[in-house]
Coordinates of C-alpha atoms in Angstrom, one line a residue:
Chain A
M1 CA 0.0 0.0 0.0
L2 CA 2.9 2.4 0.7
D3 CA 5.3 1.3 -2.0
R4 CA 4.7 4.2 -4.4
K5 CA 6.2 7.6 -3.9
L6 CA 3.0 9.4 -4.7
T7 CA -0.3 8.0 -3.3
F8 CA -3.7 9.6 -3.7
I9 CA -6.4 8.7 -1.1
S10 CA -10.0 9.2 -2.1
G11 CA -13.5 7.8 -1.4
K12 CA -17.1 8.9 -0.9
G13 CA -17.4 11.8 1.4
G14 CA -17.6 10.8 5.1
V15 CA -16.0 7.4 4.9
G16 CA -12.9 8.5 6.8
K17 CA -10.4 9.3 3.9
S18 CA -8.6 12.0 6.0
A19 CA -8.2 9.7 9.0
V20 CA -6.9 7.0 6.8
T21 CA -4.5 9.4 5.1
A22 CA -3.2 10.6 8.4
S23 CA -2.8 7.1 9.8
L24 CA -0.8 6.0 6.8
A25 CA 1.4 9.1 7.2
L26 CA 2.0 8.2 10.9
L27 CA 2.8 4.6 10.0
A28 CA 5.3 5.6 7.3
A29 CA 7.0 8.1 9.6
R30 CA 7.3 5.5 12.4
R31 CA 9.0 3.3 9.9
G32 CA 11.5 6.0 9.1
S33 CA 10.2 7.5 5.9
K34 CA 10.2 11.2 5.3
V35 CA 6.5 12.0 4.5
L36 CA 4.7 14.9 3.0
V37 CA 0.9 15.1 3.5
V38 CA -0.9 17.2 0.8
G39 CA -4.4 18.4 1.6
M40 CA -6.3 18.9 -1.6
V41 CA -9.7 19.0 0.1
E42 CA -11.6 22.0 1.4
G43 CA -11.1 22.6 5.1
I44 CA -8.5 21.2 7.3
G45 CA -8.8 17.5 6.4
A46 CA -6.0 15.1 7.4
A47 CA -4.1 17.8 9.2
S48 CA -6.6 17.8 12.1
H49 CA -5.8 14.1 12.6
L50 CA -2.1 15.0 12.9
G51 CA -2.6 17.6 15.6
T52 CA -2.5 20.8 13.6
R53 CA -5.2 23.4 12.8
E54 CA -3.4 25.7 10.3
L55 CA -1.7 24.6 7.1
A56 CA 0.1 26.8 4.6
Y57 CA 1.0 26.3 0.9
A58 CA 4.6 25.8 1.8
P59 CA 5.4 22.4 3.4
R60 CA 5.7 22.8 7.2
R61 CA 7.0 20.2 9.7
I62 CA 4.0 19.2 11.8
R63 CA 5.5 16.3 13.7
S64 CA 8.6 14.1 13.6
G65 CA 9.0 12.8 10.0
I66 CA 5.9 14.4 8.7
D67 CA 5.5 17.7 6.8
A68 CA 2.2 18.9 5.5
L69 CA 0.7 21.6 3.2
A70 CA -2.7 22.6 1.9
V71 CA -3.2 23.5 -1.7
N72 CA -4.9 26.8 -2.3
R73 CA -5.7 27.9 -5.8
T74 CA -4.0 31.3 -5.7
D75 CA -0.6 30.0 -4.7
A76 CA -1.0 26.9 -6.8
L77 CA -1.7 29.1 -9.9
D78 CA 1.3 31.2 -9.2
E79 CA 3.6 28.2 -8.8
Y80 CA 2.1 26.5 -11.8
F81 CA 2.9 29.6 -13.8
R82 CA 6.4 30.3 -12.5
L83 CA 7.8 26.8 -12.1
Q84 CA 5.8 24.3 -14.1
L85 CA 4.7 26.0 -17.3
H86 CA 8.2 26.8 -18.8
V87 CA 6.9 29.9 -20.7
P88 CA 9.5 31.6 -22.9
R89 CA 11.5 34.2 -21.0
A90 CA 10.5 37.0 -23.2
A91 CA 6.8 36.5 -22.6
P92 CA 4.7 39.3 -21.0
T93 CA 4.6 37.9 -17.5
K94 CA 1.9 40.1 -16.0
V95 CA -0.6 39.7 -18.8
L96 CA 0.1 36.0 -19.0
S97 CA -0.4 35.3 -15.3
R98 CA -3.7 37.3 -15.3
A99 CA -4.8 35.4 -18.4
L100 CA -4.1 32.2 -16.6
S101 CA -6.3 33.2 -13.7
V102 CA -9.1 33.9 -16.2
L103 CA -8.5 30.5 -17.7
A104 CA -8.6 28.9 -14.3
E105 CA -12.1 30.3 -13.7
T106 CA -13.6 29.5 -17.1
A107 CA -11.7 26.9 -19.1
P108 CA -12.5 23.2 -18.3
G109 CA -9.6 21.4 -16.7
V110 CA -7.3 24.4 -15.9
R111 CA -8.3 24.9 -12.3
E112 CA -8.1 21.1 -11.8
I113 CA -4.7 20.7 -13.3
V114 CA -3.3 23.5 -11.3
T115 CA -4.6 21.9 -8.1
I116 CA -3.5 18.3 -8.8
G117 CA -0.3 19.7 -10.2
K118 CA 0.9 20.5 -6.6
P119 CA 1.4 17.0 -5.3
V120 CA 2.9 15.9 -8.6
F121 CA 5.3 18.9 -8.5
E122 CA 6.3 17.8 -5.0
L123 CA 7.0 14.3 -6.4
W124 CA 9.3 15.9 -9.0
Q125 CA 11.0 18.0 -6.4
A126 CA 12.0 14.7 -4.7
N127 CA 12.3 16.1 -1.2
Y128 CA 10.3 13.3 0.4
D129 CA 10.2 9.5 0.4
L130 CA 6.5 9.5 0.3
V131 CA 3.8 12.1 -0.8
L132 CA 0.4 11.2 0.6
V133 CA -2.5 13.2 -0.9
D134 CA -5.8 13.7 1.0
A135 CA -7.6 13.9 -2.4
P136 CA -11.0 15.2 -3.3
P137 CA -14.0 12.9 -2.8
L138 CA -15.1 10.5 -5.5
G139 CA -17.6 12.9 -7.0
Q140 CA -14.9 15.4 -7.9
L141 CA -11.9 13.0 -8.2
F142 CA -12.2 12.2 -11.9
S143 CA -12.5 15.8 -13.0
Y144 CA -9.0 16.2 -11.4
L145 CA -7.5 13.0 -12.7
R146 CA -8.8 13.6 -16.2
A147 CA -7.7 17.2 -16.3
P148 CA -4.6 16.4 -18.4
N149 CA -6.8 14.8 -21.0
T150 CA -9.4 17.6 -20.9
I151 CA -6.6 20.1 -21.5
A152 CA -5.2 18.1 -24.4
E153 CA -8.7 18.4 -26.1
L154 CA -8.9 22.1 -25.5
V155 CA -5.4 23.4 -26.1
P156 CA -3.7 22.4 -29.4
A157 CA -0.1 23.4 -28.5
G158 CA 2.2 25.3 -26.2
P159 CA 3.3 25.3 -22.6
I160 CA -0.1 24.4 -21.0
R161 CA -0.4 21.4 -23.2
N162 CA 3.1 20.3 -22.6
Q163 CA 2.8 20.5 -18.9
A164 CA -0.5 18.5 -19.1
G165 CA 1.4 15.8 -21.0
R166 CA 4.1 15.6 -18.3
M167 CA 1.3 15.4 -15.6
R168 CA -0.5 12.7 -17.4
K169 CA 2.7 10.6 -17.6
A170 CA 3.4 11.1 -13.9
L171 CA -0.1 10.1 -12.9
L172 CA 0.1 6.9 -15.1
D173 CA 3.6 5.9 -13.9
L174 CA 2.9 2.5 -12.3
G175 CA 6.3 2.6 -10.4
T176 CA 5.6 5.9 -8.6
T177 CA 1.9 6.8 -8.5
S178 CA -1.2 5.1 -7.2
L179 CA -4.7 5.6 -5.8
I180 CA -6.1 4.1 -2.7
L181 CA -9.9 4.1 -2.4
V182 CA -11.5 4.1 1.1
T183 CA -15.0 2.8 1.7
T184 CA -17.2 1.7 4.5
P185 CA -19.3 -1.5 4.3
D186 CA -22.5 0.4 3.5
E187 CA -24.7 0.6 0.4
L188 CA -23.9 4.0 -1.0
P189 CA -20.1 4.0 -0.4
V190 CA -19.7 0.5 -1.8
L191 CA -21.8 1.3 -4.9
E192 CA -19.9 4.5 -5.5
T193 CA -16.6 2.7 -5.0
K194 CA -17.5 0.0 -7.5
E195 CA -18.6 2.7 -9.9
A196 CA -15.2 4.4 -9.5
I197 CA -13.4 1.2 -10.1
N198 CA -15.3 0.7 -13.4
E199 CA -14.5 4.2 -14.5
L200 CA -10.8 3.5 -13.8
I201 CA -11.1 0.4 -16.0
A202 CA -12.8 2.2 -18.8
E203 CA -10.4 5.2 -18.6
P204 CA -7.2 4.2 -16.8
V205 CA -5.9 7.6 -15.6
I206 CA -4.1 6.2 -12.5
D207 CA -3.2 2.8 -11.0
L208 CA -5.5 1.6 -8.2
A209 CA -3.4 0.2 -5.4
G210 CA -6.4 -1.2 -3.4
V211 CA -9.6 -0.5 -1.6
V212 CA -9.5 0.0 2.2
T213 CA -12.7 -0.8 4.1
N214 CA -13.1 1.4 7.1
R215 CA -15.4 1.2 10.2
V216 CA -15.9 -2.6 10.1
L217 CA -17.6 -3.8 13.3
P218 CA -16.0 -6.6 15.3
P219 CA -18.1 -9.7 16.0
L220 CA -20.4 -9.1 19.0
G221 CA -19.4 -12.4 20.5
L222 CA -23.0 -13.3 21.2
S223 CA -25.4 -15.4 19.2
E224 CA -29.0 -14.4 18.8
D225 CA -29.8 -16.8 21.5
G226 CA -27.2 -15.2 23.7
I227 CA -28.7 -11.8 23.0
A228 CA -32.1 -13.1 24.1
T229 CA -30.7 -14.0 27.6
L230 CA -29.7 -10.3 28.2
P231 CA -32.1 -8.5 30.5
Q232 CA -34.6 -6.2 28.7
G233 CA -33.2 -2.7 28.4
S234 CA -30.4 -0.7 27.0
H235 CA -27.9 -3.6 26.8
R236 CA -30.2 -5.8 24.9
D237 CA -31.0 -2.9 22.6
A238 CA -27.3 -2.2 22.0
A239 CA -26.6 -5.9 21.4
E240 CA -29.4 -6.1 18.9
H241 CA -28.2 -2.9 17.3
H242 CA -24.6 -4.3 17.0
H243 CA -26.0 -7.6 15.6
A244 CA -28.1 -5.8 13.0
V245 CA -25.4 -3.4 11.8
Q246 CA -22.9 -6.2 11.6
A247 CA -25.3 -8.3 9.5
H248 CA -25.8 -5.3 7.3
Q249 CA -22.1 -4.9 6.9
E250 CA -21.7 -8.6 6.0
T251 CA -23.9 -8.1 3.0
W252 CA -21.7 -5.2 1.7
L253 CA -18.2 -6.4 2.7
P254 CA -17.9 -9.1 0.0
Q255 CA -18.9 -6.6 -2.7
V256 CA -15.5 -4.8 -2.7
S257 CA -12.2 -6.6 -3.3
A258 CA -10.5 -8.2 -0.3
G259 CA -8.4 -5.2 0.7
P260 CA -7.4 -4.2 4.2
R261 CA -10.2 -3.8 6.7
L262 CA -10.0 -1.2 9.5
P263 CA -12.3 -1.6 12.6
Y264 CA -15.0 0.8 13.8
L265 CA -13.4 2.8 16.6
F266 CA -15.7 3.5 19.5
G267 CA -15.9 6.6 21.7
L268 CA -12.8 8.4 20.5
H269 CA -13.1 12.1 21.0
T270 CA -10.3 13.6 19.0
A271 CA -9.2 13.2 15.4
G272 CA -5.7 12.6 16.7
E273 CA -6.7 9.6 18.7
V274 CA -8.4 8.1 15.7
A275 CA -5.3 8.4 13.5
E276 CA -3.0 7.0 16.2
Q277 CA -5.2 4.0 16.7
L278 CA -5.5 3.4 13.0
A279 CA -1.7 3.6 12.6
D280 CA -1.3 0.9 15.3
I281 CA -3.7 -1.3 13.3
W282 CA -1.9 -0.6 10.1
D283 CA 1.3 -1.6 11.7
E284 CA -0.1 -5.1 12.2
L285 CA -1.8 -5.3 8.8
I286 CA 1.1 -4.3 6.5
Chain B
M1 CA -51.0 31.3 -1.7
S2 CA -47.9 32.2 0.3
T3 CA -45.4 29.4 0.4
G4 CA -43.5 28.3 3.5
V5 CA -39.9 27.3 2.6
L6 CA -37.8 24.8 4.5
V7 CA -34.2 24.5 3.4
I8 CA -32.4 21.4 4.5
T9 CA -28.6 21.8 4.3
G10 CA -25.5 20.0 5.4
A11 CA -22.5 17.9 4.2
G12 CA -22.8 14.8 2.0
G13 CA -24.0 11.5 3.4
V14 CA -25.7 12.7 6.5
G15 CA -29.2 11.9 5.3
K16 CA -30.4 15.4 4.1
T17 CA -32.4 14.0 1.2
T18 CA -34.1 11.4 3.4
L19 CA -35.0 13.9 6.1
S20 CA -36.3 16.3 3.5
A21 CA -38.6 13.6 2.1
A22 CA -39.7 12.6 5.7
L23 CA -40.6 16.2 6.6
A24 CA -42.5 16.7 3.3
V25 CA -44.5 13.5 3.8
T26 CA -45.4 14.6 7.3
A27 CA -46.4 18.1 6.1
A28 CA -48.6 16.6 3.4
R29 CA -50.3 14.4 6.0
R30 CA -51.1 17.5 7.9
G31 CA -53.0 18.8 5.0
L32 CA -50.3 21.1 3.5
R33 CA -49.9 21.2 -0.3
T34 CA -46.3 20.2 -0.3
C35 CA -43.5 19.9 -2.8
V36 CA -40.0 18.5 -2.1
I37 CA -37.1 19.1 -4.5
T38 CA -34.5 16.4 -4.0
V39 CA -30.8 16.3 -5.0
D40 CA -29.4 13.0 -6.1
P41 CA -31.7 10.8 -4.0
A42 CA -30.7 7.2 -3.4
R43 CA -32.5 4.7 -5.6
R44 CA -34.7 3.3 -2.9
L45 CA -35.7 6.8 -1.6
A46 CA -36.6 7.8 -5.2
D47 CA -38.7 4.6 -5.5
A48 CA -40.4 5.4 -2.2
L49 CA -41.4 8.8 -3.7
G50 CA -42.3 7.2 -7.0
I51 CA -39.9 9.4 -9.0
D52 CA -37.7 7.4 -11.4
S53 CA -35.6 9.9 -13.2
L54 CA -34.1 13.4 -13.2
G55 CA -36.8 16.1 -13.7
N56 CA -37.5 19.6 -12.5
H57 CA -41.2 19.2 -13.1
P58 CA -42.7 17.8 -9.8
T59 CA -44.6 14.5 -10.0
E60 CA -47.5 13.7 -7.7
V61 CA -46.4 11.1 -5.2
G62 CA -48.9 8.3 -5.7
E63 CA -48.7 6.9 -2.2
Q64 CA -49.1 10.3 -0.5
P65 CA -51.9 12.6 -1.5
G66 CA -50.9 16.3 -1.3
L67 CA -47.3 15.6 -2.0
A68 CA -45.3 16.2 -5.1
A69 CA -41.6 15.5 -5.7
A70 CA -38.9 16.6 -8.2
M71 CA -35.3 15.5 -8.7
L72 CA -33.0 18.4 -9.5
D73 CA -31.8 18.3 -13.1
V74 CA -28.9 20.7 -13.3
T75 CA -28.3 20.6 -17.0
A76 CA -32.0 21.2 -17.8
S77 CA -32.1 24.1 -15.3
W78 CA -29.3 25.8 -17.0
E79 CA -30.8 25.3 -20.4
A80 CA -34.1 26.7 -19.3
M81 CA -32.3 29.7 -17.8
V82 CA -30.4 30.4 -21.0
H83 CA -33.6 30.1 -23.1
R84 CA -35.4 32.4 -20.7
H85 CA -32.8 35.2 -20.5
A86 CA -31.1 35.2 -23.9
D87 CA -32.4 35.7 -27.5
P88 CA -32.7 32.5 -29.5
E89 CA -29.5 32.9 -31.5
T90 CA -27.3 33.6 -28.5
A91 CA -29.0 30.8 -26.5
E92 CA -28.2 28.3 -29.2
R93 CA -24.6 29.5 -29.4
L94 CA -24.2 29.4 -25.6
L95 CA -25.6 25.9 -25.2
A96 CA -23.2 24.6 -27.8
D97 CA -20.1 26.3 -26.3
P98 CA -17.6 24.0 -24.5
F99 CA -17.0 26.7 -21.9
F100 CA -20.7 26.9 -21.1
R101 CA -20.9 23.2 -20.7
A102 CA -17.9 23.3 -18.4
L103 CA -19.5 26.0 -16.4
A104 CA -22.8 24.1 -16.1
D105 CA -21.4 20.6 -15.6
R106 CA -18.4 21.1 -13.4
F107 CA -18.6 24.3 -11.5
P108 CA -19.9 23.1 -8.1
A109 CA -21.7 26.4 -7.7
A110 CA -23.6 25.7 -10.9
Q111 CA -25.4 22.8 -9.2
A112 CA -26.0 25.0 -6.1
Y113 CA -27.3 27.8 -8.3
A114 CA -29.6 25.6 -10.2
A115 CA -31.1 24.3 -6.9
G116 CA -31.7 27.9 -5.9
E117 CA -33.2 28.8 -9.2
Q118 CA -35.6 25.8 -8.9
M119 CA -36.5 27.0 -5.4
A120 CA -37.4 30.5 -6.6
E121 CA -39.4 29.0 -9.5
H122 CA -41.6 27.0 -7.1
I123 CA -42.0 29.8 -4.6
E124 CA -43.1 32.2 -7.3
S125 CA -45.5 29.7 -8.8
H126 CA -47.6 30.0 -5.6
R127 CA -48.7 26.5 -6.0
W128 CA -47.6 25.2 -2.7
D129 CA -48.2 25.7 1.0
L130 CA -44.8 24.3 1.8
L131 CA -41.7 23.8 -0.3
V132 CA -39.0 21.5 1.1
V133 CA -35.6 22.1 -0.5
D134 CA -32.9 19.5 -0.3
T135 CA -29.6 21.2 -1.1
P136 CA -26.4 20.1 -2.9
P137 CA -23.6 19.1 -0.5
A138 CA -20.9 21.3 -2.2
G139 CA -18.9 23.3 0.3
G140 CA -20.6 21.6 3.2
G141 CA -23.9 23.3 2.2
L142 CA -22.3 26.8 1.9
D143 CA -22.3 26.9 -1.9
F144 CA -26.1 26.9 -1.9
Y145 CA -26.0 30.2 -0.1
T146 CA -23.1 31.8 -1.9
A147 CA -23.9 30.7 -5.4
P148 CA -26.3 33.5 -6.3
G149 CA -23.6 36.1 -5.4
R150 CA -20.9 34.3 -7.2
M151 CA -23.1 33.9 -10.3
K152 CA -23.7 37.6 -10.4
E153 CA -19.9 38.2 -10.2
V154 CA -19.0 35.8 -13.1
I155 CA -21.8 37.0 -15.3
G156 CA -21.4 40.6 -14.2
G157 CA -18.3 40.9 -16.4
R158 CA -15.4 41.1 -13.9
L159 CA -13.4 38.8 -16.1
L160 CA -14.8 40.3 -19.3
R161 CA -13.8 43.8 -18.3
W162 CA -10.2 42.6 -18.0
L163 CA -10.2 40.8 -21.3
T164 CA -11.8 43.7 -23.2
G165 CA -10.2 46.6 -21.4
A166 CA -12.3 49.2 -19.5
S167 CA -15.3 49.2 -21.7
I168 CA -17.3 46.2 -22.8
P169 CA -18.3 46.3 -26.5
G170 CA -22.0 46.2 -27.1
R171 CA -21.8 43.6 -29.8
R172 CA -19.7 40.5 -29.7
A173 CA -18.7 40.9 -33.4
L174 CA -16.8 44.0 -32.4
Y175 CA -14.4 42.2 -30.1
K176 CA -11.1 40.9 -31.4
V177 CA -8.2 39.8 -29.3
T178 CA -6.0 41.1 -32.1
A179 CA -6.9 44.5 -31.1
R180 CA -5.1 44.0 -27.9
P181 CA -1.5 43.1 -28.7
A182 CA -0.7 41.9 -25.1
L183 CA -3.5 39.4 -25.2
K184 CA -2.7 38.3 -28.7
L185 CA 0.8 37.5 -27.4
A186 CA -0.6 35.7 -24.3
D187 CA -2.8 33.5 -26.6
T188 CA 0.3 32.6 -28.7
V189 CA 2.3 31.6 -25.7
L190 CA -0.6 29.7 -24.0
G191 CA -1.2 27.8 -27.2
G192 CA -4.5 28.5 -28.7
P193 CA -7.1 31.1 -29.4
L194 CA -8.2 30.5 -25.8
L195 CA -8.6 34.1 -24.6
E196 CA -10.6 35.1 -27.7
E197 CA -12.9 32.1 -27.3
I198 CA -13.4 32.9 -23.6
A199 CA -14.1 36.6 -24.3
V200 CA -16.7 35.7 -26.9
F201 CA -18.3 33.2 -24.5
L202 CA -18.3 35.7 -21.7
M203 CA -19.9 38.3 -24.0
D204 CA -22.7 35.9 -24.8
L205 CA -23.0 35.0 -21.2
R206 CA -23.3 38.7 -20.4
S207 CA -26.5 38.9 -22.4
L208 CA -28.0 36.9 -19.6
Y209 CA -26.9 39.4 -17.0
D210 CA -30.0 41.5 -16.5
G211 CA -32.3 38.5 -16.2
L212 CA -30.0 36.4 -14.2
S213 CA -28.8 38.9 -11.7
R214 CA -32.3 40.0 -11.0
R215 CA -33.1 36.3 -10.4
A216 CA -30.0 35.8 -8.3
S217 CA -31.0 38.7 -6.0
A218 CA -34.5 37.2 -5.8
I219 CA -33.0 33.9 -4.7
E220 CA -30.9 35.6 -2.1
L221 CA -34.1 37.2 -0.7
H222 CA -36.0 33.9 -0.7
L223 CA -33.1 32.4 1.2
Q224 CA -33.2 35.0 3.9
R225 CA -36.9 34.4 4.4
A226 CA -36.7 30.6 4.4
T227 CA -36.3 28.5 7.5
S228 CA -33.0 26.7 7.3
I229 CA -32.1 23.5 9.1
V230 CA -28.6 22.0 9.2
V231 CA -28.3 18.3 9.2
A232 CA -25.2 16.5 10.6
T233 CA -24.2 13.3 12.3
A234 CA -21.9 13.0 15.3
E235 CA -19.1 11.6 13.0
P236 CA -16.0 13.7 12.7
T237 CA -16.3 14.7 9.0
P238 CA -19.9 15.9 9.0
L239 CA -19.2 17.8 12.3
R240 CA -16.2 19.5 10.8
E241 CA -18.3 20.5 7.7
A242 CA -21.1 21.7 9.9
R243 CA -18.6 23.8 11.9
R244 CA -17.2 25.3 8.7
F245 CA -20.8 26.1 7.6
F246 CA -21.5 28.2 10.7
E247 CA -18.1 29.8 10.8
E248 CA -18.3 30.9 7.2
L249 CA -21.9 31.6 6.5
E250 CA -22.6 35.3 6.5
A251 CA -25.0 36.5 9.1
T252 CA -27.4 37.9 6.5
A253 CA -27.8 34.7 4.6
G254 CA -30.7 33.3 6.6
R255 CA -28.8 31.6 9.4
P256 CA -30.2 28.3 10.6
E257 CA -31.4 28.1 14.2
T258 CA -31.7 24.3 14.4
V259 CA -29.2 21.6 13.9
V260 CA -30.5 18.0 13.4
F261 CA -28.2 15.1 14.4
N262 CA -29.3 12.2 12.3
K263 CA -28.7 8.5 13.0
Q264 CA -28.4 9.0 16.7
L265 CA -28.2 6.1 19.2
P266 CA -30.4 6.1 22.4
A267 CA -29.0 8.1 25.2
G268 CA -29.9 5.3 27.7
W269 CA -27.1 3.1 26.4
T270 CA -24.6 4.8 28.5
D271 CA -25.9 2.9 31.5
T272 CA -23.8 -0.2 32.0
T273 CA -25.1 -1.4 35.4
S274 CA -27.2 -4.3 34.1
L275 CA -24.0 -5.9 32.6
R276 CA -23.0 -6.6 36.2
S277 CA -26.2 -8.4 37.0
P278 CA -25.4 -11.7 38.8
D279 CA -28.3 -13.3 36.8
L280 CA -26.3 -13.0 33.6
A281 CA -24.5 -16.2 32.5
Q282 CA -20.7 -15.8 32.8
D283 CA -20.1 -16.5 29.1
V284 CA -22.7 -13.9 28.0
R285 CA -21.2 -11.3 30.3
L286 CA -17.7 -11.9 29.0
A287 CA -18.7 -12.1 25.4
A288 CA -20.7 -9.0 25.3
R289 CA -19.0 -6.8 27.9
E290 CA -16.4 -5.2 25.7
N291 CA -18.6 -4.4 22.8
L292 CA -21.5 -3.2 24.9
S293 CA -19.2 -0.9 27.0
N294 CA -17.9 0.3 23.6
W295 CA -21.4 1.4 22.6
A296 CA -21.8 3.1 26.0
S297 CA -18.7 5.1 25.4
E298 CA -19.7 5.9 21.8
V299 CA -23.1 7.2 23.0
R300 CA -21.3 9.3 25.6
R301 CA -19.0 10.7 23.0
Q302 CA -21.9 11.6 20.6
H303 CA -23.7 13.3 23.5
D304 CA -20.7 15.4 24.3
V305 CA -19.9 16.6 20.8
K306 CA -23.6 17.4 20.1
Q307 CA -24.0 19.5 23.2
E308 CA -20.7 21.4 22.6
F309 CA -21.7 22.1 19.0
A310 CA -25.2 23.3 19.8
A311 CA -23.9 25.5 22.6
R312 CA -21.1 27.0 20.6
Y313 CA -23.4 28.2 17.8
K314 CA -26.5 28.7 20.0
L315 CA -28.6 26.2 18.1
N316 CA -31.7 24.1 19.0
L317 CA -30.5 20.5 19.0
V318 CA -32.8 17.8 17.5
D319 CA -32.0 14.1 17.5
V320 CA -33.3 11.8 14.8
P321 CA -32.8 8.2 15.8
W322 CA -30.8 5.7 13.9
A323 CA -32.9 3.5 11.7
E324 CA -31.9 0.0 10.8
D325 CA -33.1 0.1 7.2
A326 CA -33.3 3.1 4.8
P327 CA -36.9 4.0 4.5
T328 CA -38.6 2.5 1.4
S329 CA -42.1 3.8 1.8
V330 CA -43.9 7.0 2.7
D331 CA -45.0 5.4 6.0
A332 CA -41.4 4.6 6.9
L333 CA -40.4 8.2 6.0
A334 CA -43.1 9.6 8.3
D335 CA -42.1 7.3 11.1
L336 CA -38.5 8.4 10.9
V337 CA -39.3 11.9 12.2
A338 CA -42.5 11.1 14.1
G339 CA -40.8 11.4 17.5
S340 CA -38.7 14.5 16.7
V341 CA -41.2 17.1 17.9
D342 CA -38.7 20.0 17.9
L343 CA -38.1 19.3 14.2
L344 CA -41.8 19.1 13.3
R345 CA -42.6 22.4 14.8
H346 CA -40.8 24.0 11.9
L347 CA -43.7 22.9 9.6
P348 CA -46.2 25.6 9.0
T349 CA -49.7 24.9 10.4
A350 CA -52.4 24.0 7.9
T351 CA -55.1 26.6 7.5

């Protein structure tokens, strides 16, 4: 799961992508890797699971072995223009950069390639052993991953097209780049995950490293007969609840490939606690 | 007929659409002529409402007299807006333009704006006592409130003014990038007649300005008058999104006073005394103790985060209980909110 230098983590909103991203970062750092966590999502995302509230566009050390940054469009556009686009030196810089911001607001694919360009750029910079991306949720993921192709349809030649070509190659490089999808054993997340896998088969824009199933309930340890011996009241209700949810999960679990399963974590108050516990679990899994 | 409006907002996956439908069913049962606009409902919920495909035109719900339901069709909404506000020739050109399709299909605010547009349409039709609006999840629900303003900005010509210089030409035929050497050069470097294409597109889009901006302002007004309810669950992501919603929503935008926590477990589960009962068989006690104590601590955690949230943003707190199965009938929808009295008091009373 962690053998590619650039790994995107996505899934339906609310399945725990950010927590999984943070826990993988903790695991890799514990094992001695130098890790960069890139937040591509709105809001604080994975960083809140790593004990920080503020992130900047420049990588910042947030704990031993882990740096983090958050992509914002203004800075990303600026960096894309200055460092990625390779425009001729004689070009009118001011007009061009303003033109780009117009493009980013109107032309399909431009805003997306600028945003997804940041983690790829960090891969090219090669300052880290591992770049983990807290990626946009499934609904938006493909408009980002397909951005290089969208640009190729729109722009016939020139620096934007060339940069898109380099991005496309980097995203498709099986040795360095992969995508991990996170789901929970519920109807909608499983169906959307299967849909995403089919889209990746139809249009392979990135290599799928695997599907992680999050929030899997442990067995209750009581049969239905056992539950019936519990006194009437809250415990019997809770046991019946557990039994029902678990039975529901059992019907959805086999629908996704047999990737790693992470347990439901009970009663944890902070995002940091969740990530630490998940990292402990990963340590035994991989 | 004056229409009461209930806007149900919140992050993705918290059950907004289901709760919208449940409230609409309940209102119809109280004798209100009710319409619910849903966004991307799950298959079984759509089946329960008897709607089988995208469509802005509401269909009567066969199982529930007095209730009609629609499923937001973003593309159709935009097409209708263009036809309404532009002359036929411009409309045709816009609808075929790749930039327009990108704007309507991909811009998250485009979906949010379309939902607002449909809301205004239904309010102004005066056909309903109550309109229940399920909102797109983009921006944790915020986009729905900010979309009218952003739409005015894009169409209002901020970008266009830059592309064309200070004045905006009256007719699109008058505009040529070649007349602006710096832009011509930019186009050459960027690799296509992009800027010229965008300028022509923006000029066409601008012909929608008067109609669309008037509508956008009307939507903003409707939003201020509506009753908004935020839906969340006690899970970290929905809570984070709900926090962002309240931190970033401007005070003027029709700020919600009620937060609904959906899928909640019974508060009584925190009591673990009966697990120590000597009547309980040893093996049962051992087998169940860990998991049942886990549920107790989970319920305690949910209770704590909900109270903190409601106190911080001064909100009324409503619980909707966890349901084992997603509702597949109008009866099940009504049952879902039947016990949530503080939620149901937001429904207008039938006259």
